[in-house]
PDB file of C-alpha atoms in Angstrom:
ATOM      1  CA  MET A  78     107.197 169.593 111.125  1.00 62.00           C
ATOM      2  CA  GLN A  79     104.936 172.500 111.182  1.00 96.00           C
ATOM      3  CA  TYR A  80     101.128 172.123 111.007  1.00 97.00           C
ATOM      4  CA  VAL A  81      98.036 173.951 111.660  1.00 98.00           C
ATOM      5  CA  GLU A  82      94.538 172.769 112.193  1.00 97.00           C
ATOM      6  CA  ILE A  83      91.200 174.186 111.027  1.00 97.00           C
ATOM      7  CA  GLU A  84      87.525 173.242 111.703  1.00 98.00           C
ATOM      8  CA  LEU A  85      85.313 172.623 108.735  1.00 98.00           C
ATOM      9  CA  THR A  86      82.029 174.619 108.517  1.00 98.00           C
ATOM     10  CA  GLN A  87      79.034 173.841 106.530  1.00 98.00           C
ATOM     11  CA  GLY A  88      79.979 176.486 104.011  1.00 97.00           C
ATOM     12  CA  ASN A  89      83.131 174.359 103.378  1.00 97.00           C
ATOM     13  CA  ILE A  90      81.279 171.216 102.788  1.00 97.00           C
ATOM     14  CA  ASN A  91      78.607 172.932 100.511  1.00 97.00           C
ATOM     15  CA  ASN A  92      81.204 174.705  98.377  1.00 96.00           C
ATOM     16  CA  ASP A  93      84.065 172.241  98.360  1.00 96.00           C
ATOM     17  CA  HIS A  94      86.702 174.618  99.856  1.00 96.00           C
ATOM     18  CA  LEU A  95      88.938 174.980 102.902  1.00 97.00           C
ATOM     19  CA  TYR A  96      88.933 178.466 104.581  1.00 96.00           C
ATOM     20  CA  LEU A  97      92.476 179.397 105.348  1.00 97.00           C
ATOM     21  CA  SER A  98      91.629 183.114 106.691  1.00 96.00           C
ATOM     22  CA  SER A  99      92.694 182.076 110.168  1.00 96.00           C
ATOM     23  CA  ILE A 100      96.017 180.474 109.086  1.00 96.00           C
ATOM     24  CA  THR A 101      97.230 182.848 106.255  1.00 96.00           C
ATOM     25  CA  GLU A 102     100.580 183.278 108.118  1.00 96.00           C
ATOM     26  CA  PHE A 103     101.192 179.683 107.730  1.00 97.00           C
ATOM     27  CA  PHE A 104     101.805 180.041 104.008  1.00 97.00           C
ATOM     28  CA  PRO A 105     104.482 182.280 102.173  1.00 96.00           C
ATOM     29  CA  SER A 106     103.197 185.636 101.231  1.00 95.00           C
ATOM     30  CA  ASP A 107     104.124 184.870  97.732  1.00 96.00           C
ATOM     31  CA  SER A 108     101.740 182.111  97.246  1.00 97.00           C
ATOM     32  CA  PHE A 109      98.773 184.505  97.470  1.00 97.00           C
ATOM     33  CA  GLY A 110      97.374 185.594  94.075  1.00 97.00           C
ATOM     34  CA  GLY A 111      94.481 187.858  93.001  1.00 95.00           C
ATOM     35  CA  SER A 112      90.753 187.168  92.719  1.00 92.00           C
ATOM     36  CA  ASN A 113      91.076 185.445  89.435  1.00 90.00           C
ATOM     37  CA  SER A 114      93.050 182.864  87.613  1.00 88.00           C
ATOM     38  CA  GLN A 115      94.641 185.662  85.419  1.00 91.00           C
ATOM     39  CA  ASP A 116      96.305 186.914  88.622  1.00 94.00           C
ATOM     40  CA  ILE A 117      98.018 183.976  89.934  1.00 96.00           C
ATOM     41  CA  ALA A 118     100.638 184.006  92.636  1.00 97.00           C
ATOM     42  CA  PRO A 119     104.373 184.200  91.827  1.00 96.00           C
ATOM     43  CA  VAL A 120     104.815 181.044  93.777  1.00 96.00           C
ATOM     44  CA  LEU A 121     102.734 177.746  93.649  1.00 98.00           C
ATOM     45  CA  LEU A 122     102.052 175.346  96.436  1.00 98.00           C
ATOM     46  CA  GLU A 123     102.209 171.599  96.030  1.00 98.00           C
ATOM     47  CA  VAL A 124      99.347 170.164  98.017  1.00 97.00           C
ATOM     48  CA  HIS A 125      99.234 166.485  98.786  1.00 96.00           C
ATOM     49  CA  PHE A 126      95.907 165.005 100.029  1.00 93.00           C
ATOM     50  CA  GLY A 127      96.513 161.118 100.061  1.00 86.00           C
ATOM     51  CA  ILE A 128      93.994 160.286  97.251  1.00 85.00           C
ATOM     52  CA  ASN A 129      95.383 161.432  93.748  1.00 81.00           C
ATOM     53  CA  LYS A 130      98.316 163.223  92.614  1.00 91.00           C
ATOM     54  CA  PRO A 131      99.316 166.328  94.314  1.00 95.00           C
ATOM     55  CA  VAL A 132      97.581 169.636  93.384  1.00 96.00           C
ATOM     56  CA  ILE A 133      99.619 172.561  92.115  1.00 97.00           C
ATOM     57  CA  THR A 134      97.787 175.788  93.125  1.00 97.00           C
ATOM     58  CA  ASP A 135      98.053 179.000  94.784  1.00 97.00           C
ATOM     59  CA  ILE A 136      95.833 180.707  97.194  1.00 97.00           C
ATOM     60  CA  ALA A 137      92.970 183.120  95.954  1.00 97.00           C
ATOM     61  CA  GLY A 138      93.780 186.383  98.129  1.00 93.00           C
ATOM     62  CA  ASP A 139      90.502 187.618  98.024  1.00 94.00           C
ATOM     63  CA  LYS A 140      88.830 184.466  99.552  1.00 95.00           C
ATOM     64  CA  ASN A 141      91.779 182.769 101.264  1.00 97.00           C
ATOM     65  CA  ILE A 142      91.074 179.462  99.818  1.00 96.00           C
ATOM     66  CA  PHE A 143      93.223 177.013  97.472  1.00 97.00           C
ATOM     67  CA  ARG A 144      92.298 178.245  94.117  1.00 96.00           C
ATOM     68  CA  LYS A 145      92.288 174.795  92.598  1.00 94.00           C
ATOM     69  CA  ARG A 146      89.855 173.123  94.714  1.00 91.00           C
ATOM     70  CA  SER A 147      88.078 170.294  92.714  1.00 91.00           C
ATOM     71  CA  TRP A 148      90.001 167.790  95.027  1.00 93.00           C
ATOM     72  CA  VAL A 149      88.502 169.178  98.172  1.00 95.00           C
ATOM     73  CA  LYS A 150      85.077 167.670  97.352  1.00 94.00           C
ATOM     74  CA  GLU A 151      86.649 163.982  96.861  1.00 94.00           C
ATOM     75  CA  PHE A 152      88.778 164.569 100.077  1.00 95.00           C
ATOM     76  CA  PHE A 153      85.714 165.301 102.104  1.00 96.00           C
ATOM     77  CA  LYS A 154      83.756 162.351 100.471  1.00 95.00           C
ATOM     78  CA  THR A 155      86.457 159.823 100.921  1.00 94.00           C
ATOM     79  CA  HIS A 156      86.958 160.738 104.602  1.00 95.00           C
ATOM     80  CA  ASN A 157      83.396 161.095 105.371  1.00 96.00           C
ATOM     81  CA  MET A 158      84.023 164.670 106.719  1.00 97.00           C
ATOM     82  CA  THR A 159      81.134 166.903 108.077  1.00 97.00           C
ATOM     83  CA  ALA A 160      80.981 170.585 109.533  1.00 98.00           C
ATOM     84  CA  GLY A 161      82.623 170.609 112.823  1.00 98.00           C
ATOM     85  CA  ASP A 162      85.446 168.008 111.849  1.00 98.00           C
ATOM     86  CA  LYS A 163      89.106 169.182 111.895  1.00 98.00           C
ATOM     87  CA  VAL A 164      91.543 169.056 109.127  1.00 98.00           C
ATOM     88  CA  ILE A 165      95.418 169.240 109.737  1.00 98.00           C
ATOM     89  CA  ILE A 166      97.487 171.208 107.147  1.00 98.00           C
ATOM     90  CA  GLU A 167     101.246 170.307 107.629  1.00 98.00           C
ATOM     91  CA  SER A 168     104.277 171.768 105.925  1.00 97.00           C
ATOM     92  CA  THR A 169     106.415 168.987 104.602  1.00 96.00           C
ATOM     93  CA  GLY A 170     108.877 171.098 102.753  1.00 93.00           C
ATOM     94  CA  ARG A 171     109.414 174.584 100.951  1.00 87.00           C
ATOM     95  CA  HIS A 172     105.909 175.081  99.581  1.00 96.00           C
ATOM     96  CA  ARG A 173     104.824 171.579  99.971  1.00 97.00           C
ATOM     97  CA  TYR A 174     101.784 170.656 102.163  1.00 98.00           C
ATOM     98  CA  HIS A 175     100.011 167.515 103.395  1.00 97.00           C
ATOM     99  CA  VAL A 176      96.342 167.830 104.048  1.00 97.00           C
ATOM    100  CA  TYR A 177      94.552 165.178 106.130  1.00 97.00           C
ATOM    101  CA  PRO A 178      91.727 164.645 108.577  1.00 97.00           C
ATOM    102  CA  LYS A 179      92.357 164.979 112.267  1.00 96.00           C
ATOM    103  CA  ARG A 180      91.445 161.720 114.037  1.00 88.00           C
ATOM    104  CA  SER A 181      90.271 161.472 117.630  1.00 75.00           C
TER     105      SER A 181
END
């Protein structure tokens, strides 16, 4: 299985999102939508994060973050994540991803 690693910034923590700019090539190009929810991508991603049900979302192409991000705050809180911590995004199937903290 393929995976990528990103390092959290204080901006991620403050705004409850994950910057995907450095790993955009990891996701299918048709999963990137426009700048608002009316311009959603033609293909949605299924994101598993181990706390609740998976999130079905696209990537906001102007910001390179998951469009639906209410789950990110809970993810950060549950795992006591802070700036500098690393997150793994693993591809587990076609348009399916698992997000989890990297443990030392």
